[in-house]
Coordinates of C-alpha atoms in Angstrom, one line a residue:
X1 CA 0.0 0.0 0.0
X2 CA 1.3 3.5 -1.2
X3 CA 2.6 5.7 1.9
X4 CA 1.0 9.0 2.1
X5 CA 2.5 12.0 4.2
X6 CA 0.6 12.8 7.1
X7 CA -0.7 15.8 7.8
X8 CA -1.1 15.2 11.5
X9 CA 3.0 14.1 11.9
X10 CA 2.5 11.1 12.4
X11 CA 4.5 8.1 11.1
X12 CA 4.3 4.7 10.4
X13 CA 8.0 3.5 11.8
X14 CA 6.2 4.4 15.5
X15 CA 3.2 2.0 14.7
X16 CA 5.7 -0.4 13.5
X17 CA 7.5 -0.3 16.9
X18 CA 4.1 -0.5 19.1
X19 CA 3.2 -3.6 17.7
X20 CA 6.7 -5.3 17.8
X21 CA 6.7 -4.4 21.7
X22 CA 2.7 -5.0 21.9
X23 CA 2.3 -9.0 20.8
X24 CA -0.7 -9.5 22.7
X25 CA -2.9 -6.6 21.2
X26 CA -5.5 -7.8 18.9
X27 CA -7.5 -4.6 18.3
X28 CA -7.4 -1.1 18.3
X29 CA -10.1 1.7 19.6
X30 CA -9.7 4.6 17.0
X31 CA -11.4 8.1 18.4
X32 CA -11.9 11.2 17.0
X33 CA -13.8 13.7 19.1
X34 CA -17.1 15.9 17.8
X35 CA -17.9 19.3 19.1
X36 CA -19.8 17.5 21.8
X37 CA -16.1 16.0 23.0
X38 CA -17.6 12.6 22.8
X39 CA -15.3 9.9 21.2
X40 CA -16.6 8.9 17.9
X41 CA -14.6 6.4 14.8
X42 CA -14.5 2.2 15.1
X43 CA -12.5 -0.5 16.4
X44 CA -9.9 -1.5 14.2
X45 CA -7.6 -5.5 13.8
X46 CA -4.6 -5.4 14.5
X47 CA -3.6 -5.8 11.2
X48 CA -5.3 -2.5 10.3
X49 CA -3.1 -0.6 12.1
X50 CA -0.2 0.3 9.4
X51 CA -2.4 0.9 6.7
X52 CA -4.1 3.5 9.1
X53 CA -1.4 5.3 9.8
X54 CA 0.2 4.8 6.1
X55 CA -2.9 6.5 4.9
X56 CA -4.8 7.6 7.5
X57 CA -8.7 6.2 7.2
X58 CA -11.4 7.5 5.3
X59 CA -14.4 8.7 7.8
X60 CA -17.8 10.7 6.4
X61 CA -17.5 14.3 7.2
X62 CA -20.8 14.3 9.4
X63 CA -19.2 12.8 11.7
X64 CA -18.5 15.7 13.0
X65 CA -21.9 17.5 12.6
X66 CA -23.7 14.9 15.5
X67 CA -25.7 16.3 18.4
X68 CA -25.3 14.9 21.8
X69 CA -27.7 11.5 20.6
X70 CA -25.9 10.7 17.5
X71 CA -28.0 12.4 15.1
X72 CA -27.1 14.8 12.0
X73 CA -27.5 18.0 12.5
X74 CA -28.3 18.9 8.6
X75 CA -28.2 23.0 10.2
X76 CA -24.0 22.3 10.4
X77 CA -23.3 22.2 6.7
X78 CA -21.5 19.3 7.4
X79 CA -24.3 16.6 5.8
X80 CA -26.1 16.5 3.0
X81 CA -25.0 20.4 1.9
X82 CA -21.5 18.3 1.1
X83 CA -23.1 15.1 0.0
X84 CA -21.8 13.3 3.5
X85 CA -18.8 12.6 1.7
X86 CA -15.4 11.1 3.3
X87 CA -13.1 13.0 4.9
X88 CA -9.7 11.3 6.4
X89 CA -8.7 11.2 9.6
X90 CA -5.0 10.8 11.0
X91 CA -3.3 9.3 14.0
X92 CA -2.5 12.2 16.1
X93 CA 1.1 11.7 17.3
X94 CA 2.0 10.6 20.9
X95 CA -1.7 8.4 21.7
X96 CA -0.8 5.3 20.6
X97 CA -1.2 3.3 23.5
X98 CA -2.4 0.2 25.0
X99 CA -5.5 0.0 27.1
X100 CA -5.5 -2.0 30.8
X101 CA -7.4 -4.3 31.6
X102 CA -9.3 -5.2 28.4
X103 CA -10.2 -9.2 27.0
X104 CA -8.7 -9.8 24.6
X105 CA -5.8 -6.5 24.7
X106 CA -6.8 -3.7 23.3
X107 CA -5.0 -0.7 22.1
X108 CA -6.4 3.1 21.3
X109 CA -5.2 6.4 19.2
X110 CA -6.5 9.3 18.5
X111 CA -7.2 11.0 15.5
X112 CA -8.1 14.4 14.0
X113 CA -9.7 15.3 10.5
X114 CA -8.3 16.8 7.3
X115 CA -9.6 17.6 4.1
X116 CA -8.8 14.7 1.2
X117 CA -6.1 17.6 0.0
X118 CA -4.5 17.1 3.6
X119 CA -5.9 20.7 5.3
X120 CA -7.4 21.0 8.2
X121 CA -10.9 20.3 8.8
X122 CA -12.7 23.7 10.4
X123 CA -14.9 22.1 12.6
X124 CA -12.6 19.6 14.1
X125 CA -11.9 20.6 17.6
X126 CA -8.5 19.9 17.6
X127 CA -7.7 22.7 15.6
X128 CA -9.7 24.7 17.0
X129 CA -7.2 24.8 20.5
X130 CA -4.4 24.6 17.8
X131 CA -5.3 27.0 15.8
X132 CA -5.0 29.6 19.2
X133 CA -1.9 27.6 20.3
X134 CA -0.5 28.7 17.4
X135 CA -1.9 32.0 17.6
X136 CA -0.1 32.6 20.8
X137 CA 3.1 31.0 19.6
X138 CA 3.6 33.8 16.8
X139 CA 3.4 36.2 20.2
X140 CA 5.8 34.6 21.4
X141 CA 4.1 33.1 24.2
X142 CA 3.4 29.4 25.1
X143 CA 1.0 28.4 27.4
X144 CA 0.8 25.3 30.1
X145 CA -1.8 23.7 31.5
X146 CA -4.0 21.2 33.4
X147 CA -7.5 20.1 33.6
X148 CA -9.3 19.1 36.8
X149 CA -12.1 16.2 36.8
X150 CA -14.9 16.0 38.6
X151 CA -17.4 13.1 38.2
X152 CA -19.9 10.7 40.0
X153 CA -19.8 7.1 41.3
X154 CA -23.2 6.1 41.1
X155 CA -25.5 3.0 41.4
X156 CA -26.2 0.8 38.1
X157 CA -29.8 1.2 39.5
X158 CA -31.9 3.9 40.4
X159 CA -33.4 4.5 43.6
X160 CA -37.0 4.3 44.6
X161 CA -38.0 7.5 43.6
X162 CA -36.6 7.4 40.3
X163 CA -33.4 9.2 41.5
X164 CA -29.8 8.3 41.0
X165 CA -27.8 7.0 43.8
X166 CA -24.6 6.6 44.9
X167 CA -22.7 3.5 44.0
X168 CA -21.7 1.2 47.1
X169 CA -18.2 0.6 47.9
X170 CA -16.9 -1.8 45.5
X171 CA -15.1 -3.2 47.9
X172 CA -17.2 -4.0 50.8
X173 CA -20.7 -3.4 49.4
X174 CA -21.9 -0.7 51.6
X175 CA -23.6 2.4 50.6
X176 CA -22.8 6.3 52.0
X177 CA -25.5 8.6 51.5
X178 CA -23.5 11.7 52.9
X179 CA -21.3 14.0 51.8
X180 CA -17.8 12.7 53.2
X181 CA -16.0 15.5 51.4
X182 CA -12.4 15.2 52.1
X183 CA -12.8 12.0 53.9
X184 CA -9.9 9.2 53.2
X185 CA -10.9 6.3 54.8
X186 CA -14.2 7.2 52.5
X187 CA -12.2 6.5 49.7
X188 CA -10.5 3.4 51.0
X189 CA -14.2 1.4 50.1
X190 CA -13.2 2.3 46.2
X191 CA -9.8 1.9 46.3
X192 CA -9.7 -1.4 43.9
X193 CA -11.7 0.8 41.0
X194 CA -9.4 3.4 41.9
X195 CA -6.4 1.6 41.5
X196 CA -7.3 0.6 38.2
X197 CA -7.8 3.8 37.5
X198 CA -4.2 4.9 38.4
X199 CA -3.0 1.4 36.7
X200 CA -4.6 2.4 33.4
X201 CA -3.5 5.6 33.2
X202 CA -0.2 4.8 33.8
X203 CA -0.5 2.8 30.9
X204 CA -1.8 5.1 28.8
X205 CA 1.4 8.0 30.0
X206 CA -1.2 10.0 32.2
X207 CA -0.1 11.5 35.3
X208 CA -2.9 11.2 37.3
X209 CA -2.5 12.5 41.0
X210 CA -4.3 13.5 43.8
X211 CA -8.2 11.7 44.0
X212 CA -10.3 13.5 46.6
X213 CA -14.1 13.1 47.9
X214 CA -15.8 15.8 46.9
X215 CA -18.8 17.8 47.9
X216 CA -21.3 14.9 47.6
X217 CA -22.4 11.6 47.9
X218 CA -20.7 9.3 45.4
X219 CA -18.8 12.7 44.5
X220 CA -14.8 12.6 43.3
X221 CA -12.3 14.9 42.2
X222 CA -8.9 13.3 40.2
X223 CA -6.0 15.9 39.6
X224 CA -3.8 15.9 36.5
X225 CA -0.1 16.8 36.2
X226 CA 0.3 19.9 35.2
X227 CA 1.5 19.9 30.9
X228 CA 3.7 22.4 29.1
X229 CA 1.5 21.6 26.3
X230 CA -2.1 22.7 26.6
X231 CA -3.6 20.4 24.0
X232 CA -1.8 17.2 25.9
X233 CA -3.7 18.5 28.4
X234 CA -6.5 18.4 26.7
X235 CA -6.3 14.8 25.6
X236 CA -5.0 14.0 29.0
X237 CA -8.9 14.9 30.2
X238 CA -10.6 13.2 27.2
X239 CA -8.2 9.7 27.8
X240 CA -9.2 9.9 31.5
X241 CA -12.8 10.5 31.1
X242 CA -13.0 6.8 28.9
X243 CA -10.5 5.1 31.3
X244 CA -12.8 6.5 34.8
X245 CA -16.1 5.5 32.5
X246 CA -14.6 1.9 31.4
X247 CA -12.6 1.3 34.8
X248 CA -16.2 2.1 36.7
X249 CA -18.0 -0.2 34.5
X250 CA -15.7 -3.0 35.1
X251 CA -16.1 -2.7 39.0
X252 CA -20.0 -2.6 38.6
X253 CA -21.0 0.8 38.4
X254 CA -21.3 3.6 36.6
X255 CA -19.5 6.6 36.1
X256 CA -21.0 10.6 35.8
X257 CA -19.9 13.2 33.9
X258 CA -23.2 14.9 33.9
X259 CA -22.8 18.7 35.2
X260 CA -25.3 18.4 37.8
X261 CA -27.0 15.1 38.5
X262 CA -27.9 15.6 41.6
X263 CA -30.3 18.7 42.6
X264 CA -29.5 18.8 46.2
X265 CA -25.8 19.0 45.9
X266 CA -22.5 20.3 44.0
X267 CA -22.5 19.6 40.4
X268 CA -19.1 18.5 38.7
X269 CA -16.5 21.1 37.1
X270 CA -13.4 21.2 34.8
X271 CA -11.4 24.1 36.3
X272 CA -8.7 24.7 33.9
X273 CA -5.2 26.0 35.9
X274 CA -3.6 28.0 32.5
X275 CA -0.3 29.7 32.6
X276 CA 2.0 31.7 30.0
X277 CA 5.7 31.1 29.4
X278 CA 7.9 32.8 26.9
X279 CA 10.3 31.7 24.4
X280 CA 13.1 31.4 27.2
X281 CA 10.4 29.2 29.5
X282 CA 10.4 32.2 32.1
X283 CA 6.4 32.3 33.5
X284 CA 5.2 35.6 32.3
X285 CA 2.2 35.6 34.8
X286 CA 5.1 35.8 37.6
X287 CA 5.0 39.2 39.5
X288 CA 8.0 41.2 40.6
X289 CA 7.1 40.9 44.2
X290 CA 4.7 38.4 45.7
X291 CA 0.9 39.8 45.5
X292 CA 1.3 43.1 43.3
X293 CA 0.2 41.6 40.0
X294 CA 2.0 42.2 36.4
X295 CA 0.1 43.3 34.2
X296 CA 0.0 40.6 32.2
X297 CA -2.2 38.6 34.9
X298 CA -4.3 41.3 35.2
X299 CA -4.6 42.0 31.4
X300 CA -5.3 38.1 30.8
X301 CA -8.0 38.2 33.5
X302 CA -9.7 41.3 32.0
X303 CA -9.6 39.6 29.1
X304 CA -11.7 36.6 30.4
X305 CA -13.9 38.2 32.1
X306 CA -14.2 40.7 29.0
X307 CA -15.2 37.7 26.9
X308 CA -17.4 34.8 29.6
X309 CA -20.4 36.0 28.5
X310 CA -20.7 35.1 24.7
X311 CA -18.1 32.2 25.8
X312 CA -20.6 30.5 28.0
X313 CA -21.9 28.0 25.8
X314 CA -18.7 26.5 25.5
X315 CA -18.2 25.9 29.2
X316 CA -21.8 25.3 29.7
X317 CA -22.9 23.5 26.5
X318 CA -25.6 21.6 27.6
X319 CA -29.4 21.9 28.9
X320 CA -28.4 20.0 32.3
X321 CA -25.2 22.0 32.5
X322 CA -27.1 25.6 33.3
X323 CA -28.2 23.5 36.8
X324 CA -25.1 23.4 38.3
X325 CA -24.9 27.1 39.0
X326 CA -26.1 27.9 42.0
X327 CA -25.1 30.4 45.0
X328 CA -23.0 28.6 47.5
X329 CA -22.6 25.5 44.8
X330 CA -18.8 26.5 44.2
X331 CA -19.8 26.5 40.7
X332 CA -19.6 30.8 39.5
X333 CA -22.7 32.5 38.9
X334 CA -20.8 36.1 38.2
X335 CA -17.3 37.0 36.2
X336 CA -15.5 37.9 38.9
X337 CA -11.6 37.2 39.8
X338 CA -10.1 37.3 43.3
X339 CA -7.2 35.5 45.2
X340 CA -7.5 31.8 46.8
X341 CA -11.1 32.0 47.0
X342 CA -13.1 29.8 45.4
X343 CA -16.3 31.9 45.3
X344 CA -14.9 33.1 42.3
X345 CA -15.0 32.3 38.5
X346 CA -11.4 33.1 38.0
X347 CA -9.0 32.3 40.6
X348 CA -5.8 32.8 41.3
X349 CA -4.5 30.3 43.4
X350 CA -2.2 30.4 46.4
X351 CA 1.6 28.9 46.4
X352 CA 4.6 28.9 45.1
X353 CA 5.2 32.6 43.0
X354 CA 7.1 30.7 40.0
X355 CA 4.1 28.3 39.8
X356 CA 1.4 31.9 39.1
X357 CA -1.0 30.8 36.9
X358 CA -5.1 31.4 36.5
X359 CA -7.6 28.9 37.4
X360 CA -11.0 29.2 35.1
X361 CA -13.6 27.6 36.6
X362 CA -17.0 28.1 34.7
X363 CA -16.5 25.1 32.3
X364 CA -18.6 22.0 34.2
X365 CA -17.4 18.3 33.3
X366 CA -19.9 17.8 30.6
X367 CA -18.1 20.3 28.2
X368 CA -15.3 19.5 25.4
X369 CA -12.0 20.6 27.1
X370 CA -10.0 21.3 23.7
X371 CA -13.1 24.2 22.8
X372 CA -12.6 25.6 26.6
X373 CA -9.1 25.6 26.5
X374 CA -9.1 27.2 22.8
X375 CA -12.0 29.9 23.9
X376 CA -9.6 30.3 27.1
X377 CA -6.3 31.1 25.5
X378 CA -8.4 33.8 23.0
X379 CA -9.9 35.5 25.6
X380 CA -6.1 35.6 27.7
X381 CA -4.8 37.4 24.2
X382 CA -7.7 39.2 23.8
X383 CA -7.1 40.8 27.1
X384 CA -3.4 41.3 26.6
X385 CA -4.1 43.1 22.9
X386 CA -6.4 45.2 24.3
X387 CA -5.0 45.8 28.0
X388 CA -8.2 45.2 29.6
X389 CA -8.3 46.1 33.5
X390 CA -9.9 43.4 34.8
X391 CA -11.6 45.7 37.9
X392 CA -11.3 45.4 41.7
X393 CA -10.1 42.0 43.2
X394 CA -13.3 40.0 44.3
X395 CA -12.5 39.5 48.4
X396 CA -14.8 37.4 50.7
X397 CA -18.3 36.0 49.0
X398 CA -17.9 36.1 45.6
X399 CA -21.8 34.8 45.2
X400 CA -22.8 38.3 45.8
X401 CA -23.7 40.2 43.2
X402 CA -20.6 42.0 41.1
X403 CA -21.6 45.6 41.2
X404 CA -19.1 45.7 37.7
X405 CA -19.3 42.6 36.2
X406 CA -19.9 42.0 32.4
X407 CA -23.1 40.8 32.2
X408 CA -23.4 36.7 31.7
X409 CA -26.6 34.4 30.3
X410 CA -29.3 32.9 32.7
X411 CA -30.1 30.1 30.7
X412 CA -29.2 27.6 28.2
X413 CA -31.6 29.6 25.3
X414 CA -29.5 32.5 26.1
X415 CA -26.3 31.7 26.0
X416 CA -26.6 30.2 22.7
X417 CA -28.0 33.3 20.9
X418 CA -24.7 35.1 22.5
X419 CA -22.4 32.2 21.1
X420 CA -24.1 32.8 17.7
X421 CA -23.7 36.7 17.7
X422 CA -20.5 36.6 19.5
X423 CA -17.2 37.9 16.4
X424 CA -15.4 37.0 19.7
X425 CA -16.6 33.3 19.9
X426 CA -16.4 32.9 15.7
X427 CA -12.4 33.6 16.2
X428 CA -11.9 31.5 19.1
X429 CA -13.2 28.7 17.3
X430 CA -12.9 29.3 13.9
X431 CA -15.5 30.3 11.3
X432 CA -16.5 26.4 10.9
X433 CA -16.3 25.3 14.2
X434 CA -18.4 28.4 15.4
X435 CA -20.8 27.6 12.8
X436 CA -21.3 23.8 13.4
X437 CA -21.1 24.1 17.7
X438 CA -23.9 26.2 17.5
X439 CA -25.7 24.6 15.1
X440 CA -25.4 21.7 17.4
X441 CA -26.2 23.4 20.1
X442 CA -29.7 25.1 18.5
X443 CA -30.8 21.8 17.7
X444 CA -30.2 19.9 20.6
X445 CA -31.9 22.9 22.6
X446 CA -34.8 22.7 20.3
X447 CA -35.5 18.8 21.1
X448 CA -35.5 19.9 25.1
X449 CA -37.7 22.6 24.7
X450 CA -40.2 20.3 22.7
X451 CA -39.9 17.5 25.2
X452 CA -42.6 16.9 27.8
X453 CA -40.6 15.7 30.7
X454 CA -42.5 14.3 34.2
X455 CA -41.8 17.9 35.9
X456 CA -44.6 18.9 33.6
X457 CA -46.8 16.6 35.2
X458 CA -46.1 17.2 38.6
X459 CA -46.7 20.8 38.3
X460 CA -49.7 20.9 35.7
X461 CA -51.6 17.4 35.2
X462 CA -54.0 18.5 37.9
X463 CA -53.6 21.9 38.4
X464 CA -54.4 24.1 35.2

């Protein structure tokens, strides 16, 4: 088979090697992320490795345009406007790796789109976040990063009342109904799923670190080594997210990612801890002396708070995501910034001076990290090109209301009619990424809003 050059850098020589060290693997997962961030392609043999990354694999190009159930969205562009014909997709370089735990082995890489002439495709969103990488590279800058994950442990089954419940201890059966944030020896009842966890992403080269009991029942938090490159930081969240959701299933239960799946309690973020280095690797977020900010920290904050308004979609992207902000929920109902305080939507965390960076924490779990981190790192150089003052530090409760602040959406409905006017949001993502994310998102809000769910009932069946 004829050897094509591939876009995406990768080459065959480091498929060739995997294999040779890999004997046992007989199959390969092969995922290429939508605008939704969920992992979409086929399971490949073993023997359809090389040609894949000799000539990459032919995939239609609405693949890409599918809302959150699978569907074409025909509003994208991306279906019959272009005749669903194939794209190709290419191994992205660096995620060839072998999965734990799987019968018979299994391996998984991901991939990204390109045109048939060997472009980009627009509404990929891995070139979306390289597009702004890039962007920031011709400044002269380079930014770092890490991605925090929040998520659920909950019961196969649900409870009485229709509810979702925790899931029992996998290791001794019994069931915690309360909050146990911070507890350890809460965690010891999962520590079997959890070392799995650890095990697979070892496996796969993620540092995972620190796993916490968060602020509700069946609640965890899992940390992530901080990356010099923000879009392995990216694909360090999406790996993680299928290794959590296949490790959980394993153990006999399931795994949340939802925003909010629980009413009474905290839903489940992505804060995003973002810092700036230039071409010499010197942080440029560091201040002179400790606690009078550079302007560059203060310019990138203005900047984000500038631009969270028309950028909410993105970190809130879906119907159930717009229930996890609540007052006291340590979820941000207001753009403000402030200093170790976690009231705040943009935070600039305590510790060591050389470590200075921002942590953004509007996006919940539920949204598509390589979009956030792209809409991110255009608002931080929006800021900086424009020398926005980001206004008075946010002390004590940031819940109350920001006397200053830029105004935000209320709701789902609105936030996607300020993604879809927003020049801001169209070069964050790119013309066809803009285009096709809100597309998607106008037509997955338009199957809600036409859905009679059991709330109606309660409320109306025998009242009006």
């Amino acid at each position: 088979m004829t050897e094509t050059t591939s876009p995406s850098g990768s080459t065959v020589a480091v498929a060739e090697a995997f294999l040779a060290a890999h004997p046992e693997i007989e199959a390969f997962d092969i995922v290429l992320h939508d605008a939704n961030g969920i992992g979409r392609g086929k399971i490949i043999r073993r023997h359809e490795l090389l040609p894949f990354f000799r000539s990459g694999r032919h995939l239609p190009i609405s693949i890409l345009g599918l809302d959150i159930c699978g569907e074409d969205v025909h509003e994208t562009g991306l279906i019959w406007d272009q005749g669903d014909g194939d794209l190709r997709a290419w191994p992205i370089p660096g995620s060839l790796v072998p999965l734990h735990g799987t019968n018979p082995p299994r391996g998984e890489v991901f991939m990204s789109m390109y045109d048939l002439n060997g472009a980009k495709m627009g509404s990929d969103p891995r070139h979306a976040l390289q597009a702004q990488v890039d962007a920031m590279a011709a400044e002269g800058l380079y930014p770092s990063g890490a991605f925090e994950l929040e998520f659920f442990l909950l019961d196969n089954q649900r409870g009485p009342d229709g509810k979702v419940m925790p899931a029992r201890d996998v290791l001794d059966g019994r069931a915690s109904f309360k909050t146990e944030v911070y507890s350890v020896d809460h965690l010891h009842g999962m520590l079997p799923l959890f070392s799995d966890i650890y095990a697979a992403a070892a496996k796969a080269g993620i540092k995972a670190e620190t796993m916490i009991s968060e602020y509700a029942p069946g609640q965890y938090e899992l940390t992530l080594h901080y990356r010099t490159d923000v879009m392995q930081a990216a694909d360090d969240l999406m790996r993680l997210k299928r290794i959590v959701r296949g490790q959980a299933r394993a153990h006999g239960v399931t795994a949340c990612f939802m925003a909010k799946p629980v009413e009474k309690y905290a839903g489940s973020g992505m804060h995003f801890h973002v810092s700036l280095c230039d071409a010499a690797g010197k942080n440029v977020f560091v201040e002179a002396v400790e606690g009078q900010w550079s302007d560059t920290i203060l310019h990138a904050l203005g900047g984000l708070r500038a631009t969270m308004g028309e950028s909410m979609l993105v970190f809130a992207p879906h119907a159930n995501s717009w229930r996890r902000f609540a007052a006291q929920s340590y979820a941000p109902v207001s753009p403000t910034w402030g200093v170790n305080n976690r009231s705040v939507a943009l935070r600039i965390p305590a510790g060591d001076i050389r470590a200075r960076r921002i942590e953004h924490r509007p996006a919940g779990v539920d949204a598509n990290p390589y979009l956030v981190a792209a809409t991110v790192l255009a608002g931080i150089r929006h800021g900086m090109a424009q020398k926005i003052d980001p206004g008075p530090e946010t002390t004590g409760n940031g819940y109350a209301e920001a006397q200053d602040a830029p105004p935000i959406p209320v709701d789902w409905r609105s936030a996607i009619v300020a993604a879809e006017g927003s020049a801001f949001l169209k070069e964050a993502l790119g013309t066809e990424m803009h285009r096709t994310f809100t597309a998607i998102k106008a037509a997955e809000y338009a199957r809600v809003a036409r859905t009679v769910s059991e709330v109606d009932f309660d409320l109306y069946l025998h009242t009006v």
